[in-house]
XYZ file of N, CA and C in Angstrom:
552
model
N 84.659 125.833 72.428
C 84.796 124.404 72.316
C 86.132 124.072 71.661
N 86.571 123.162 71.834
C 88.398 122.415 71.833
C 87.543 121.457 70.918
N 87.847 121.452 69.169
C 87.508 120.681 68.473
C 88.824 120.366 67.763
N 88.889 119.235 66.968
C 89.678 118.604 66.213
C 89.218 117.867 65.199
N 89.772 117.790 63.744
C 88.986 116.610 63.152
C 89.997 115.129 63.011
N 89.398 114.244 62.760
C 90.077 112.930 62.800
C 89.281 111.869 62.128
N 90.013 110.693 61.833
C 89.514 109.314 61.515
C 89.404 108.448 62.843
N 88.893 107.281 62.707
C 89.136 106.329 63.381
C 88.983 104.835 62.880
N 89.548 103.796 64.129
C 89.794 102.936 63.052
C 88.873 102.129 63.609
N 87.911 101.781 64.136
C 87.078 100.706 64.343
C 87.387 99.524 65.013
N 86.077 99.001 65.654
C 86.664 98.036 67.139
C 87.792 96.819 66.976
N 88.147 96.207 66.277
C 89.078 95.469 65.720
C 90.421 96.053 66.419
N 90.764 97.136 66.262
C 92.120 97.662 66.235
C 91.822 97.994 67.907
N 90.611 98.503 67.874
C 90.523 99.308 69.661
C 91.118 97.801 70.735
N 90.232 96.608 70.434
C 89.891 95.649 71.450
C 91.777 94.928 71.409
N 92.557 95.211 69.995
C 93.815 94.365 70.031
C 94.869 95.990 70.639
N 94.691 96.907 71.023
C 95.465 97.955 71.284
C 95.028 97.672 72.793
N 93.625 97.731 73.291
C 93.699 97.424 75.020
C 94.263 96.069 75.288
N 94.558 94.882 74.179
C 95.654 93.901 74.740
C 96.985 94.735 75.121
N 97.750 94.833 73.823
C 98.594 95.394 73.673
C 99.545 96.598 74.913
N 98.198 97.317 75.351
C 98.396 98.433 76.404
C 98.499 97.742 77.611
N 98.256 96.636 78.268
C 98.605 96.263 78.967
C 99.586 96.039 79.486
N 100.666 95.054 79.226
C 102.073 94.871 79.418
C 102.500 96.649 79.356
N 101.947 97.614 78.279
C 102.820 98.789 78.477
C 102.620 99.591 79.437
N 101.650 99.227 79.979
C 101.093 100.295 81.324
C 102.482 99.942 82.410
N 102.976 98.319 82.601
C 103.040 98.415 83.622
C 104.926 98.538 83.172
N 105.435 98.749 81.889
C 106.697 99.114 81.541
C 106.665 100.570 82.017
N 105.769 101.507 81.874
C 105.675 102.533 81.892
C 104.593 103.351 82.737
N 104.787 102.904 83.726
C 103.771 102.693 84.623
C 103.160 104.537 85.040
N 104.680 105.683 84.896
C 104.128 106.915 85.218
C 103.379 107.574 83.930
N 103.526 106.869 82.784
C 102.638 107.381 81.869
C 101.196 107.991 82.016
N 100.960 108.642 81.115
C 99.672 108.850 80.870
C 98.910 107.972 79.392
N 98.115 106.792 79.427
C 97.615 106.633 78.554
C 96.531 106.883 77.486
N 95.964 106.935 76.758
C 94.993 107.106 75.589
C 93.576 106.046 76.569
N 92.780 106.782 76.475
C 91.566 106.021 76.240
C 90.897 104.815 74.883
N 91.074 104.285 74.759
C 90.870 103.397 73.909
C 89.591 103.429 72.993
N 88.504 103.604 73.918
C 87.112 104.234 72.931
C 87.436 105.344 72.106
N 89.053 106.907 72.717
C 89.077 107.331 71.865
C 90.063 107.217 71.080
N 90.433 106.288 70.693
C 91.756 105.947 69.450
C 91.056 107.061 68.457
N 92.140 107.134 67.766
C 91.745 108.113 66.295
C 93.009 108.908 66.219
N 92.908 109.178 64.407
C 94.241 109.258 63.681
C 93.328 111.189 63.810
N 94.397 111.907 64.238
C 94.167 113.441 64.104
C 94.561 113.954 62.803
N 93.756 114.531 62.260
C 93.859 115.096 60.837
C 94.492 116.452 60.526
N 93.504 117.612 61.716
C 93.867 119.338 61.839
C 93.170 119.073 63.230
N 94.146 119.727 63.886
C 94.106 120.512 65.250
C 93.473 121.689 65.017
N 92.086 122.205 65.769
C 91.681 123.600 65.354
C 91.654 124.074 66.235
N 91.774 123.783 67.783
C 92.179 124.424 68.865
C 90.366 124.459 69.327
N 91.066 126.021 70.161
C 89.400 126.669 70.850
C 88.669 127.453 69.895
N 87.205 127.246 69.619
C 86.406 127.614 68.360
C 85.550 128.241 69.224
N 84.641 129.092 68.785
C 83.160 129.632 69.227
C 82.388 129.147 68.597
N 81.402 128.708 69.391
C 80.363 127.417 68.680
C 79.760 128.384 67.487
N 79.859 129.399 67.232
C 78.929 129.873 66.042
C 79.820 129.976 64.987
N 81.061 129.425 64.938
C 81.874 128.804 63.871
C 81.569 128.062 63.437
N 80.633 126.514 63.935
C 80.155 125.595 63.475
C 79.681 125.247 61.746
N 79.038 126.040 61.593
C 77.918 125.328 60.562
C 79.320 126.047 59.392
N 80.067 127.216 59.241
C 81.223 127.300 58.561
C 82.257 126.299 58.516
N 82.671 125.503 59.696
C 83.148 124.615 59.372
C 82.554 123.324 59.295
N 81.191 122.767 59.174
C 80.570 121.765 58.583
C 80.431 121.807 57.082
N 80.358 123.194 56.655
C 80.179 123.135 55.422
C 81.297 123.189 54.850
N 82.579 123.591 55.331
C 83.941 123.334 54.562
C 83.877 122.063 54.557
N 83.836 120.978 55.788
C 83.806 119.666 55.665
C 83.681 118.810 54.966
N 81.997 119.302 54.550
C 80.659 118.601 53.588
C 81.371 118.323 52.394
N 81.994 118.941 52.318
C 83.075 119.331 50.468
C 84.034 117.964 50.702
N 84.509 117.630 51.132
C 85.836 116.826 51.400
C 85.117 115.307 51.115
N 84.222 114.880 52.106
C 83.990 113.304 51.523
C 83.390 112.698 50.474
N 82.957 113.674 49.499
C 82.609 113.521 47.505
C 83.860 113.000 47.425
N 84.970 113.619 47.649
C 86.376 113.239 47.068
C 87.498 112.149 47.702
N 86.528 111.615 48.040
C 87.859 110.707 48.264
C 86.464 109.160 49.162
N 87.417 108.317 49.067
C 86.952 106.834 48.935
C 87.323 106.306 50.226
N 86.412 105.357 50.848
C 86.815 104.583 51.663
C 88.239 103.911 51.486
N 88.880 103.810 52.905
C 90.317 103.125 52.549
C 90.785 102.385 53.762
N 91.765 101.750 53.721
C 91.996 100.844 54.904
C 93.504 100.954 55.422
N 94.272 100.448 56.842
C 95.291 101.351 57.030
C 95.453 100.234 57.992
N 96.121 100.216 58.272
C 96.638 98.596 59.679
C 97.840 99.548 60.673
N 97.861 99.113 61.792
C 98.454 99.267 62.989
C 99.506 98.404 63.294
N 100.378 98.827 63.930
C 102.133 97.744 64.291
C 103.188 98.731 64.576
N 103.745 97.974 65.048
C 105.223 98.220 65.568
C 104.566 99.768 66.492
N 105.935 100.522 66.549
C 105.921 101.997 67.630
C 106.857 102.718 67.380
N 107.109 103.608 67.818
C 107.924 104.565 68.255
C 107.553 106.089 69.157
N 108.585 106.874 69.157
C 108.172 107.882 70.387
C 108.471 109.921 69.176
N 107.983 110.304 70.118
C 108.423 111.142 69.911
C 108.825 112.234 70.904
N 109.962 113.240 70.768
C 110.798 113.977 71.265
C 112.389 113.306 71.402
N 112.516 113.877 72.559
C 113.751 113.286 73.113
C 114.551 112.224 73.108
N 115.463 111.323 72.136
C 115.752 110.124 71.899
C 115.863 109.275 73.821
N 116.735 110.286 74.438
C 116.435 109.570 75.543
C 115.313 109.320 76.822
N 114.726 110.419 76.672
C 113.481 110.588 77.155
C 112.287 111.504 76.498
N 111.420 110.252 75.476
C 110.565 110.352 75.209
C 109.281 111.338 75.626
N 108.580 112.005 74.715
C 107.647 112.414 75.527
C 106.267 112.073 74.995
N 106.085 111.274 73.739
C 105.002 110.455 73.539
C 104.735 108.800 72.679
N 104.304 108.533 73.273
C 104.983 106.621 72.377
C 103.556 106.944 71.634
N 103.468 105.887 70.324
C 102.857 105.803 69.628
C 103.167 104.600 68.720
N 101.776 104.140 68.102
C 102.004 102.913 67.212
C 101.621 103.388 65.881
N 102.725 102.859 64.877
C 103.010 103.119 63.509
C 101.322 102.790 62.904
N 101.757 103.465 61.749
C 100.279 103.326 61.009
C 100.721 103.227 59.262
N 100.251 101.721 58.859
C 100.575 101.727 57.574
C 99.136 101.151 56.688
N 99.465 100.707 55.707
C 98.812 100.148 54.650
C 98.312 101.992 53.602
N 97.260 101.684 53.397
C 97.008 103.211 52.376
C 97.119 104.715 52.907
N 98.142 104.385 53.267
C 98.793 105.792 54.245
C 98.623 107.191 52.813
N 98.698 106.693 51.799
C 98.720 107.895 50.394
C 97.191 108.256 50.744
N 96.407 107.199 50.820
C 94.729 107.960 50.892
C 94.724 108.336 52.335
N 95.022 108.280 53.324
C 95.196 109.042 54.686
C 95.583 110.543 54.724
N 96.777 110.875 53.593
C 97.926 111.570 53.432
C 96.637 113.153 53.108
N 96.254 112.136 51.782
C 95.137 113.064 50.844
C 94.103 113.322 51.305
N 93.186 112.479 52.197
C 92.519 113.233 53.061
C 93.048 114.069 54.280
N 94.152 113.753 54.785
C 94.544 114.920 55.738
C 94.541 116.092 54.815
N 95.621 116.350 53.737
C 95.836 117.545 53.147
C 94.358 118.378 52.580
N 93.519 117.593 52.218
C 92.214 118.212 51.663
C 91.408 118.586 52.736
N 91.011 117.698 53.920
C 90.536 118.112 54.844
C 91.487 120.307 55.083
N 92.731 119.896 55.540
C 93.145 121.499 55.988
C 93.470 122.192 55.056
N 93.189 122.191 53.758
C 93.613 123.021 52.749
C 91.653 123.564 52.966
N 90.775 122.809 53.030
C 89.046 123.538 53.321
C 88.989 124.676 54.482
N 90.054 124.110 55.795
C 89.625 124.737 56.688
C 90.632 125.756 57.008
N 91.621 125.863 55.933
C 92.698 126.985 55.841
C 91.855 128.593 55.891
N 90.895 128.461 54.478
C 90.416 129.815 54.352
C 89.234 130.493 55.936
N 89.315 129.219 56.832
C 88.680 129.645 57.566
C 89.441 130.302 59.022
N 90.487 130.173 58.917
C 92.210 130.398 59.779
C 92.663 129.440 60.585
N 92.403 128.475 59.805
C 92.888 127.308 60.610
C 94.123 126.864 59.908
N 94.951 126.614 60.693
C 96.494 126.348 59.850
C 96.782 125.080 60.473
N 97.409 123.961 59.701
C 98.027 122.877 60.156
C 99.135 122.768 61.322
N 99.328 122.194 62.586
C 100.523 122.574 63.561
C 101.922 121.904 63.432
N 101.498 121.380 62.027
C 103.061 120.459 61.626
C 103.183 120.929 59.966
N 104.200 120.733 59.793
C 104.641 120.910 58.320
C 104.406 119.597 57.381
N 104.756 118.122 58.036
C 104.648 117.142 56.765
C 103.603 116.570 57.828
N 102.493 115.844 57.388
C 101.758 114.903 58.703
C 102.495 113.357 58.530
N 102.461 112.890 59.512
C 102.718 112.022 59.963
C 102.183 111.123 60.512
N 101.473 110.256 59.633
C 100.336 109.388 60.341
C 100.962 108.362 61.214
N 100.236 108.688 62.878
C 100.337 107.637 63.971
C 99.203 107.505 64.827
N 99.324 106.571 65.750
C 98.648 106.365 66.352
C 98.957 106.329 68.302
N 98.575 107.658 68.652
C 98.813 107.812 70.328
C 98.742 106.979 71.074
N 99.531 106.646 71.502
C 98.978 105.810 72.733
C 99.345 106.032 74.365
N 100.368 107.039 74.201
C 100.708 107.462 75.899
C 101.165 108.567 76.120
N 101.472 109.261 76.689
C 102.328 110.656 77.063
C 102.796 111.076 78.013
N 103.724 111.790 78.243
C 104.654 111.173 79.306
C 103.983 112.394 80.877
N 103.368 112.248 81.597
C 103.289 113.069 82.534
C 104.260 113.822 83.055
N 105.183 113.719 82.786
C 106.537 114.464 83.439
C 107.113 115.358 81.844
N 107.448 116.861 82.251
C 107.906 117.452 81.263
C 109.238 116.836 80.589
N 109.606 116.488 81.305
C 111.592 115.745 81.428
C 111.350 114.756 80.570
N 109.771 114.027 79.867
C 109.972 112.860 79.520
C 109.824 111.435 79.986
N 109.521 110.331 79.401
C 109.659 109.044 79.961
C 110.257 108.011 79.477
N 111.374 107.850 79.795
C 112.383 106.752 79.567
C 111.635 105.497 79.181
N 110.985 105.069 79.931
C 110.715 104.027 79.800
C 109.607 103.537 78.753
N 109.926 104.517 77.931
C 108.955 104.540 76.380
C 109.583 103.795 75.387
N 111.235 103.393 75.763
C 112.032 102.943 75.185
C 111.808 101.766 75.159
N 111.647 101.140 76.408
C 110.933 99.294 76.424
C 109.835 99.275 75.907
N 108.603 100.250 75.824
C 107.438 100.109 75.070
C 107.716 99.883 74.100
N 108.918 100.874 73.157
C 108.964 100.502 71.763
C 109.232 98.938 71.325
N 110.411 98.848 72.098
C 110.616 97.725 72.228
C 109.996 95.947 71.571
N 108.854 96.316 72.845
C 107.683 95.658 73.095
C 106.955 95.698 72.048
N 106.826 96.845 71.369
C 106.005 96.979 69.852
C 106.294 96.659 68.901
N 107.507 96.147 69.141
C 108.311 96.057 67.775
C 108.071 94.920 66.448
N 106.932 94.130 66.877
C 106.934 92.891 66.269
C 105.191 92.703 66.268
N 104.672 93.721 67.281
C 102.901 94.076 67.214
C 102.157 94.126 66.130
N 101.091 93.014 65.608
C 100.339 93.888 64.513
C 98.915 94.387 65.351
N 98.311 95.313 65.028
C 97.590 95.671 66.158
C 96.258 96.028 64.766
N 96.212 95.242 63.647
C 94.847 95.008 62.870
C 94.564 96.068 62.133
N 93.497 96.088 61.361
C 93.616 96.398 59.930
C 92.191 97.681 60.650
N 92.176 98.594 60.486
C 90.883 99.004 60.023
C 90.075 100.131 59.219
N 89.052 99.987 58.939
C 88.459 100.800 57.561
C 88.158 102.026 57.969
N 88.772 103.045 56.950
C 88.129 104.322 57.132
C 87.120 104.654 56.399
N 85.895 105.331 56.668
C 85.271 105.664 56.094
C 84.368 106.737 55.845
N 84.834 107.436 56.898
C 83.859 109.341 57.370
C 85.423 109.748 58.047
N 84.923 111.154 57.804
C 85.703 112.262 58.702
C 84.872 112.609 59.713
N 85.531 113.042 60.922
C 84.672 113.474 61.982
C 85.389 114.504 62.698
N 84.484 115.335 63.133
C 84.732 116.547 63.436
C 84.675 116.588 65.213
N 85.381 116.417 66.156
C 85.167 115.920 67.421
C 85.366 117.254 68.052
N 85.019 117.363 69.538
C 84.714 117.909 70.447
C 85.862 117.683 71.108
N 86.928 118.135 71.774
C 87.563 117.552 73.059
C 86.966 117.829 74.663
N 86.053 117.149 75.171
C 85.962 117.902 76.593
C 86.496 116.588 77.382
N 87.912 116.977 77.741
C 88.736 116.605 78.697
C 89.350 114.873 78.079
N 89.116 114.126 79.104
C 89.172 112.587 78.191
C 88.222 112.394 77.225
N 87.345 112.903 77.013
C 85.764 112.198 75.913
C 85.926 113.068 74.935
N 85.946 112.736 73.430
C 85.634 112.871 72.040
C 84.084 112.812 71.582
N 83.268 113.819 71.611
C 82.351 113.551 71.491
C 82.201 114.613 69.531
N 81.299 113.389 69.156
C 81.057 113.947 67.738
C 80.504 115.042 67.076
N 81.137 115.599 66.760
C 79.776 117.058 66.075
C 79.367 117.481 64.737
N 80.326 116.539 63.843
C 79.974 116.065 62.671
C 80.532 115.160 62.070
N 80.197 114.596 61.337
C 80.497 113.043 60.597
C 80.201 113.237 58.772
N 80.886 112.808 58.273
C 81.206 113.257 56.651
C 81.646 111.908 55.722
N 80.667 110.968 55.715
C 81.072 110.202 54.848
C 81.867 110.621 53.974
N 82.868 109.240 53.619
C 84.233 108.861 52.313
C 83.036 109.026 51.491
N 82.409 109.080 50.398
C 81.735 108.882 49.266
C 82.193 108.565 48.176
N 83.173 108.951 47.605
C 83.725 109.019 46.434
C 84.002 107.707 45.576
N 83.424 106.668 44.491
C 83.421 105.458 44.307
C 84.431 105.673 43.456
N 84.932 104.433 43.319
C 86.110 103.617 42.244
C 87.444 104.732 42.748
């Protein structure tokens, strides 16, 4: 199984991002876009697992939402990543308590380190996906998306569990969920 863990931000942000994606579909029309039911901020990439890894990494999990608190994080503006001239993924910025995002990313993969799971970036970088370019070469026209984003607020929303997802193909399906707990 192709699992990952992640946040998400709740229908608020989903229903103003399928506005939003509109006009960009048709700037960028060879794109590949995000499904919208699955928006969500990626925490650790763990790749391909054998399901009898499971309950080892639920219980690294279980540890993580004692410590840390519900928090809230808003959506706007964009940018891409790769290639300044041809892009190979657009994405919308992600701000407000980006420090409690930061700290649950790092605690989340510092649990699932001892299990050999290693982070695939060095600093994280909280964003939010929204397209990718079907062509290896890139998509130019990620440049007018940004554009277009540039002035977007795309809404506020609450985090409050970690979740441990499934990838089979487009669908995110859940396989564990870890309440924020942690008060004050």
């Amino acid at each position: 199984m192709r699992l990952f863990t992640a946040v998400t931000l709740g229908a608020d942000i989903e229903a103003r991002v399928t506005t939003a994606m509109k006009p960009l579909r048709s700037l960028a029309s060879h794109a590949r876009f995000v499904r919208v039911e699955g928006l969500h901020l990626t925490l650790v990439f763990l790749g391909e697992v054998e399901s009898a890894r499971l309950p080892a990494i639920r219980e690294a999990l279980a540890s993580v939402g004692p410590r840390h608190a519900p928090f809230t994080v808003s959506v706007g503006g964009g940018g891409t990543f790769g290639s300044p001239t041809h892009p190979r993924v657009l994405w919308a910025d992600v701000q407000g308590d980006t420090a409690a995002l930061k700290a649950l990313q790092a605690d989340t993969a510092e649990q699932l380190r001892p299990l050999g799971f290693e982070p695939d970036f060095h600093e994280y970088a909280p964003h939010l996906t929204l397209a990718r370019s079907k062509e290896s070469r890139g998509e130019p026209a990620f440049l007018k998306c940004v554009e277009a984003l540039k002035d977007q607020k795309l809404g506020e929303g609450r985090v409050d569990r970690l979740i441990l997802f499934e990838s089979q193909g487009p669908q995110y399906l859940s396989v564990a969920e870890v309440p924020l707990s942690r008060v004050g």
